[in-house]
Short mmCIF file of C-alpha atoms in Angstrom, two decimals:
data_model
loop_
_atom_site.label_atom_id
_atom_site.label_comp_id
_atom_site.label_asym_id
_atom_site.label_seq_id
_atom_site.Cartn_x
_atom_site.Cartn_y
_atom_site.Cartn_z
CA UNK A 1 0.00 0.00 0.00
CA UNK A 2 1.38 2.93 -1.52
CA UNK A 3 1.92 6.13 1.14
CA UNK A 4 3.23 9.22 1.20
CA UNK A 5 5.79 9.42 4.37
CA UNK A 6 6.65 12.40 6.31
CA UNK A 7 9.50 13.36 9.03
CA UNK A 8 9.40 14.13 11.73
CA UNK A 9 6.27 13.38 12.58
CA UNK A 10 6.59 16.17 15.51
CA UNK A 11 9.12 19.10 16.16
CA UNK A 12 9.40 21.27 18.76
CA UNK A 13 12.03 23.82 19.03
CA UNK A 14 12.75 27.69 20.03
CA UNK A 15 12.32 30.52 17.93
CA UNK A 16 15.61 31.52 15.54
CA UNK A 17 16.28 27.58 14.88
CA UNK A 18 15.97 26.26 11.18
CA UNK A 19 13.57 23.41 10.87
CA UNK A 20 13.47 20.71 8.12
CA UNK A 21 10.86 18.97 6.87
CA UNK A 22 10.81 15.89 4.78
CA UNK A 23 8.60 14.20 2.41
CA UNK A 24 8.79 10.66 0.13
CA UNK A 25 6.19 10.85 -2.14
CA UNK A 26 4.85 7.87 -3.27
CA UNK A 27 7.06 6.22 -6.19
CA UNK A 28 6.32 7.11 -9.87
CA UNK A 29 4.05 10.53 -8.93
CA UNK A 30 5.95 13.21 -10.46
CA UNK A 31 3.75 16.11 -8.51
CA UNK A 32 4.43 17.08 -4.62
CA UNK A 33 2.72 19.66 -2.74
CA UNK A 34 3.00 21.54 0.80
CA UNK A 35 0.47 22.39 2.61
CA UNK A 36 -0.18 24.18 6.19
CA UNK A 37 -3.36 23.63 8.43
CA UNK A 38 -4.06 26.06 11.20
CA UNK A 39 -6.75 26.94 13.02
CA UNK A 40 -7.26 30.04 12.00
CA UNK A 41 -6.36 29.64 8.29
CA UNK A 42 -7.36 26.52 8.11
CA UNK A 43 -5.36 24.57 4.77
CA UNK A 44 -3.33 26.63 2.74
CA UNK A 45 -0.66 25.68 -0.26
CA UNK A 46 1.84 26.76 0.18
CA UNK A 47 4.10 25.63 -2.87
CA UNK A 48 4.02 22.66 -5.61
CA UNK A 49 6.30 20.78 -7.75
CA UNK A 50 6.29 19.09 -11.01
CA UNK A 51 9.36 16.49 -12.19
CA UNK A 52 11.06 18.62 -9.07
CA UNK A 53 10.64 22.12 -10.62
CA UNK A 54 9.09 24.21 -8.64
CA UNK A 55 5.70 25.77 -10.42
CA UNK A 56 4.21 27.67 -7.76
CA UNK A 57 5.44 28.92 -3.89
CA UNK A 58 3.45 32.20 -3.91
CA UNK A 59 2.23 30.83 -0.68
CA UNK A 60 5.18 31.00 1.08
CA UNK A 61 6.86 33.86 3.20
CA UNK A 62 9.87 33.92 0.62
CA UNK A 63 11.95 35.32 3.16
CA UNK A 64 12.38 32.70 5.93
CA UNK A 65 10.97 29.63 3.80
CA UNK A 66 12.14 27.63 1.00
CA UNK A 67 11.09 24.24 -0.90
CA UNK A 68 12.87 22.07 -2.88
CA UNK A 69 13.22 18.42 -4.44
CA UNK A 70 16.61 17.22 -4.44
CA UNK A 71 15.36 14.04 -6.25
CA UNK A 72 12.48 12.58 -7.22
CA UNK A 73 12.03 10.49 -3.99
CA UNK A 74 12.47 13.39 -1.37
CA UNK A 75 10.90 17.02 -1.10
CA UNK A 76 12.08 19.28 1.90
CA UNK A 77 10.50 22.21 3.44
CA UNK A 78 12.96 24.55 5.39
CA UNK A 79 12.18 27.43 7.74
CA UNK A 80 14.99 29.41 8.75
CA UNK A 81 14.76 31.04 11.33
CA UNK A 82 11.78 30.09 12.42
CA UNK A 83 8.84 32.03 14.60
CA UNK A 84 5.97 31.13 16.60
CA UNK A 85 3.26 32.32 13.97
CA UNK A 86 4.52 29.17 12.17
CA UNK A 87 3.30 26.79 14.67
CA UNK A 88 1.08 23.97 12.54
CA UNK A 89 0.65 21.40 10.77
CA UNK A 90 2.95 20.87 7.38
CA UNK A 91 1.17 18.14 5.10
CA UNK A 92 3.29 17.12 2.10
CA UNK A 93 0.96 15.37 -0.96
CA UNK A 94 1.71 14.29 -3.77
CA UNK A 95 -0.15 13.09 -7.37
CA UNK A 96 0.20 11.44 -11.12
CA UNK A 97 0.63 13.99 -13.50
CA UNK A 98 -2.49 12.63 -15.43
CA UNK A 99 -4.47 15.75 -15.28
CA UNK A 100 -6.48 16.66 -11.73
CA UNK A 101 -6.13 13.12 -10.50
CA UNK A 102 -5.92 12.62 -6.81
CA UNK A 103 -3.63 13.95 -4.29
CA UNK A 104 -2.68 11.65 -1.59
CA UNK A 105 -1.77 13.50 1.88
CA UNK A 106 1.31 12.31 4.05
CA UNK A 107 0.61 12.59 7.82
CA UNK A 108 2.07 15.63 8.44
CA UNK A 109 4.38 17.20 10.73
CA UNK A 110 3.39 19.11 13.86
CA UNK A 111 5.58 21.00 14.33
CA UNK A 112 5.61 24.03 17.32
CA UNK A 113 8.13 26.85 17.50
CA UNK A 114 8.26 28.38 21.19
CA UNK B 1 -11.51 35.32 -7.48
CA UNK B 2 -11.48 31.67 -6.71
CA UNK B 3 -13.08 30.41 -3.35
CA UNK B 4 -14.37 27.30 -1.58
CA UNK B 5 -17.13 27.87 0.71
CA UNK B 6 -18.50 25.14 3.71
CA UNK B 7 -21.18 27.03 5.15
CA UNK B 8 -21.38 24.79 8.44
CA UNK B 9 -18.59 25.14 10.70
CA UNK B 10 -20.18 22.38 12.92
CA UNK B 11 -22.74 19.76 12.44
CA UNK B 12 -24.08 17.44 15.29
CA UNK B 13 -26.33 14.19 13.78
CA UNK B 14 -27.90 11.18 15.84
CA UNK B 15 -25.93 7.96 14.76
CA UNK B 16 -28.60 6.29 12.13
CA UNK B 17 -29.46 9.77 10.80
CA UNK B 18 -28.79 11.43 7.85
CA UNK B 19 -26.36 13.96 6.76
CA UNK B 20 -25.51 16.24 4.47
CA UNK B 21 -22.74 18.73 4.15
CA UNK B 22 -22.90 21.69 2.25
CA UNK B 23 -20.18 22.88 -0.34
CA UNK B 24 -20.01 25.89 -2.65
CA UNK B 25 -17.37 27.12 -5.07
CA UNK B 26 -16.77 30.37 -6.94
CA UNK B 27 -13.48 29.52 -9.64
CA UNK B 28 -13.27 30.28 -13.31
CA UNK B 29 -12.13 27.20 -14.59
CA UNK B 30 -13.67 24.11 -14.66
CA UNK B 31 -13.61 22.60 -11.28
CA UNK B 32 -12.35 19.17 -10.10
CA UNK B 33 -14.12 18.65 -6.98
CA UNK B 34 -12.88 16.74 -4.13
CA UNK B 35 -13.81 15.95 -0.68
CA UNK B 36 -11.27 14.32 2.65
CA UNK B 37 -11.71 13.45 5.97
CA UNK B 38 -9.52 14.19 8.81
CA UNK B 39 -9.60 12.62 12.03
CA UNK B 40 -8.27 14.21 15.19
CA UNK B 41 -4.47 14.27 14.97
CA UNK B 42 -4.29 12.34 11.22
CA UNK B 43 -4.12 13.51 7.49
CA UNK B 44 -6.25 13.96 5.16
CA UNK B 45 -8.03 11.01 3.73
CA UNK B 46 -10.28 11.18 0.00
CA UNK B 47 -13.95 9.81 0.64
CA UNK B 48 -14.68 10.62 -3.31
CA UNK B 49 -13.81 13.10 -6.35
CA UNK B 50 -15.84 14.56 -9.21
CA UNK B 51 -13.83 15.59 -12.46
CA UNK B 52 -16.47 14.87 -14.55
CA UNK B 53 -19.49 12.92 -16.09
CA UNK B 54 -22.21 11.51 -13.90
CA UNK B 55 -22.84 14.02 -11.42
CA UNK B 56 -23.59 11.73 -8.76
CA UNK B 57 -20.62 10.52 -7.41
CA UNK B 58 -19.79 7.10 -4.47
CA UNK B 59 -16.87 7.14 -2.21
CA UNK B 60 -15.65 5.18 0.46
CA UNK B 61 -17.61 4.48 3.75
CA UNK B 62 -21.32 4.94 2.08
CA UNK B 63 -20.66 8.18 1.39
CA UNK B 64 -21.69 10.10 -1.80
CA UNK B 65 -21.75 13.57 -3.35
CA UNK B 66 -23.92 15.31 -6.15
CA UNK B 67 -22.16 18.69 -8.26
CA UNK B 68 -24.65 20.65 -9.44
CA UNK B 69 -23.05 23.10 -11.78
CA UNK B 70 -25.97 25.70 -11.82
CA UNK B 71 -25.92 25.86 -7.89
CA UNK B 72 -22.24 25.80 -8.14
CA UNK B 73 -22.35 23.43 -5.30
CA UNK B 74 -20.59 19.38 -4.58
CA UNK B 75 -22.42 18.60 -1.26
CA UNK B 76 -21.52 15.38 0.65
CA UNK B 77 -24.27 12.89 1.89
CA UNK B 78 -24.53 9.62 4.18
CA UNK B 79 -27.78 8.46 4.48
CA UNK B 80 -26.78 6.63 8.09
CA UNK B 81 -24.46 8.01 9.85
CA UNK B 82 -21.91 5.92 12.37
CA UNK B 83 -20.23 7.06 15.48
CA UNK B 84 -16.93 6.66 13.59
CA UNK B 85 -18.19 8.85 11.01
CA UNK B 86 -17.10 11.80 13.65
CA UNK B 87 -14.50 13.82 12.21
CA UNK B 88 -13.78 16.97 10.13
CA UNK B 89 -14.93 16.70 6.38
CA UNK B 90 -13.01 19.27 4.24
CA UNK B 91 -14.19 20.33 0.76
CA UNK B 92 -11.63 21.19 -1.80
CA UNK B 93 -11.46 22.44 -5.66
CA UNK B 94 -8.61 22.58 -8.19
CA UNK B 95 -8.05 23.22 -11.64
CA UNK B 96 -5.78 23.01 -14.58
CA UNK B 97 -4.74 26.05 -14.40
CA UNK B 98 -3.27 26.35 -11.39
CA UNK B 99 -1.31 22.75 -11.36
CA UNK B 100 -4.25 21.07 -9.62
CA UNK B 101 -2.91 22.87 -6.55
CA UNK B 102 -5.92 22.38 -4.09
CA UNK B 103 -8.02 25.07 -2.67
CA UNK B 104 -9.50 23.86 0.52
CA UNK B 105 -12.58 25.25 2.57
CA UNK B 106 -12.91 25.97 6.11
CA UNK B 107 -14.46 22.61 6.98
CA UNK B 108 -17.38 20.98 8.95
CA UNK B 109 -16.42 19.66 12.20
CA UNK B 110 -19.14 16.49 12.36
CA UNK B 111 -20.17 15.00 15.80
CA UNK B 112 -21.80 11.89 16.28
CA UNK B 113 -24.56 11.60 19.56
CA UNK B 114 -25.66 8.22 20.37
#
């Protein structure tokens, strides 16, 4: 059974400290996207890939966050430094290229910045 | 400007009763339609998807949804509802034109009462 893994599945750390998030998408889908749930946002892309070129991270505050897909098998999201506002919940998905098929959803990382 | 609207930020249902859950959309281009279920603490799991063709759609766990493109609407239905069913139901929308990059709404926070 196919899944989308994600680490760590929780992080907790101080404010200033880079975190890194990691994603395997599920073998032979060539799309990945990040995600963040809050509560008071609720889900929200923040960028997406296609064969590991970036397409779209208008989501993200460009000046602390960054995504990328070294290969095809791994997809990081990096906060540096970090703050509390981005306390939540980082889903990574990922997708066939087939044209608006499915997205399956990793189990995110919780992560908490004090 | 694109939007995904669940007008019911909770529902409570009797187990054995029925439910529906709203959804509306506002987006330019034709919509794939999808909805997930999250239970507490887990990702995001697909009860059932619309892209197009019979506008009734089944999903997993007796649950099914009807897009009606004149009410610009996909609302989810279970016509007896379990004590598992208890969970947050998210309705989301993408498009072509904007990767398939998902566009989530608020969600409906179900509860089950015995």
């Amino acid at each position: 059974d196919a899944r989308v893994t994600q680490t760590p599945r929780h992080k907790v750390t101080e404010m200033g400290q880079e975190v890194t998030m990691r994603c395997q998408p599920i073998l032979g889908h060539n799309t990945v996207f990040w995600y963040r749930q809050t509560m008071m946002q609720g889900l929200e892309l923040l960028a997406y890939f296609r064969n590991r070129a970036p397409l779209d991270d208008s989501g993200m505050p460009k000046d602390r966050f960054s995504a990328e897909m070294p290969d095809a098998t791994l997809a990081t999201l990096k906060i540096q430094p970090s703050e509390p506002r981005d306390s939540a919940v980082y889903f990574c998905a990922s997708g066939p290229d087939t044209g608006g098929e499915t997205q399956y959803f990793g189990p995110g990382t919780r992560l908490l910045v004090l | 400007a694109q939007s995904v609207t669940q007008p019911d930020i909770h529902i409570t249902v009797s187990e054995g009763a029925s439910l529906e859950l709203r959804c509306n959309y506002s987006y330019g281009a034709t919509p794939y339609l999808f909805w997930y279920v999250q239970s507490p603490g887990q990702g995001l799991q697909l009860l059932l998807k619309y892209f197009s063709g019979d506008t009734l759609v089944q999903g997993i766990k007796g649950f099914e949804a009807e897009f009606k493109r004149s009410q610009s609407s996909f609302n989810l239905r279970k016509p007896s509802v379990h004590w598992s069913d208890a969970a947050e139901y998210f309705c989301a929308v993408g498009a072509w034109n904007s990767g398939y990059a998902l566009n989530f709404g608020k969600g409906t926070s179900l509860l089950v009462t015995p």
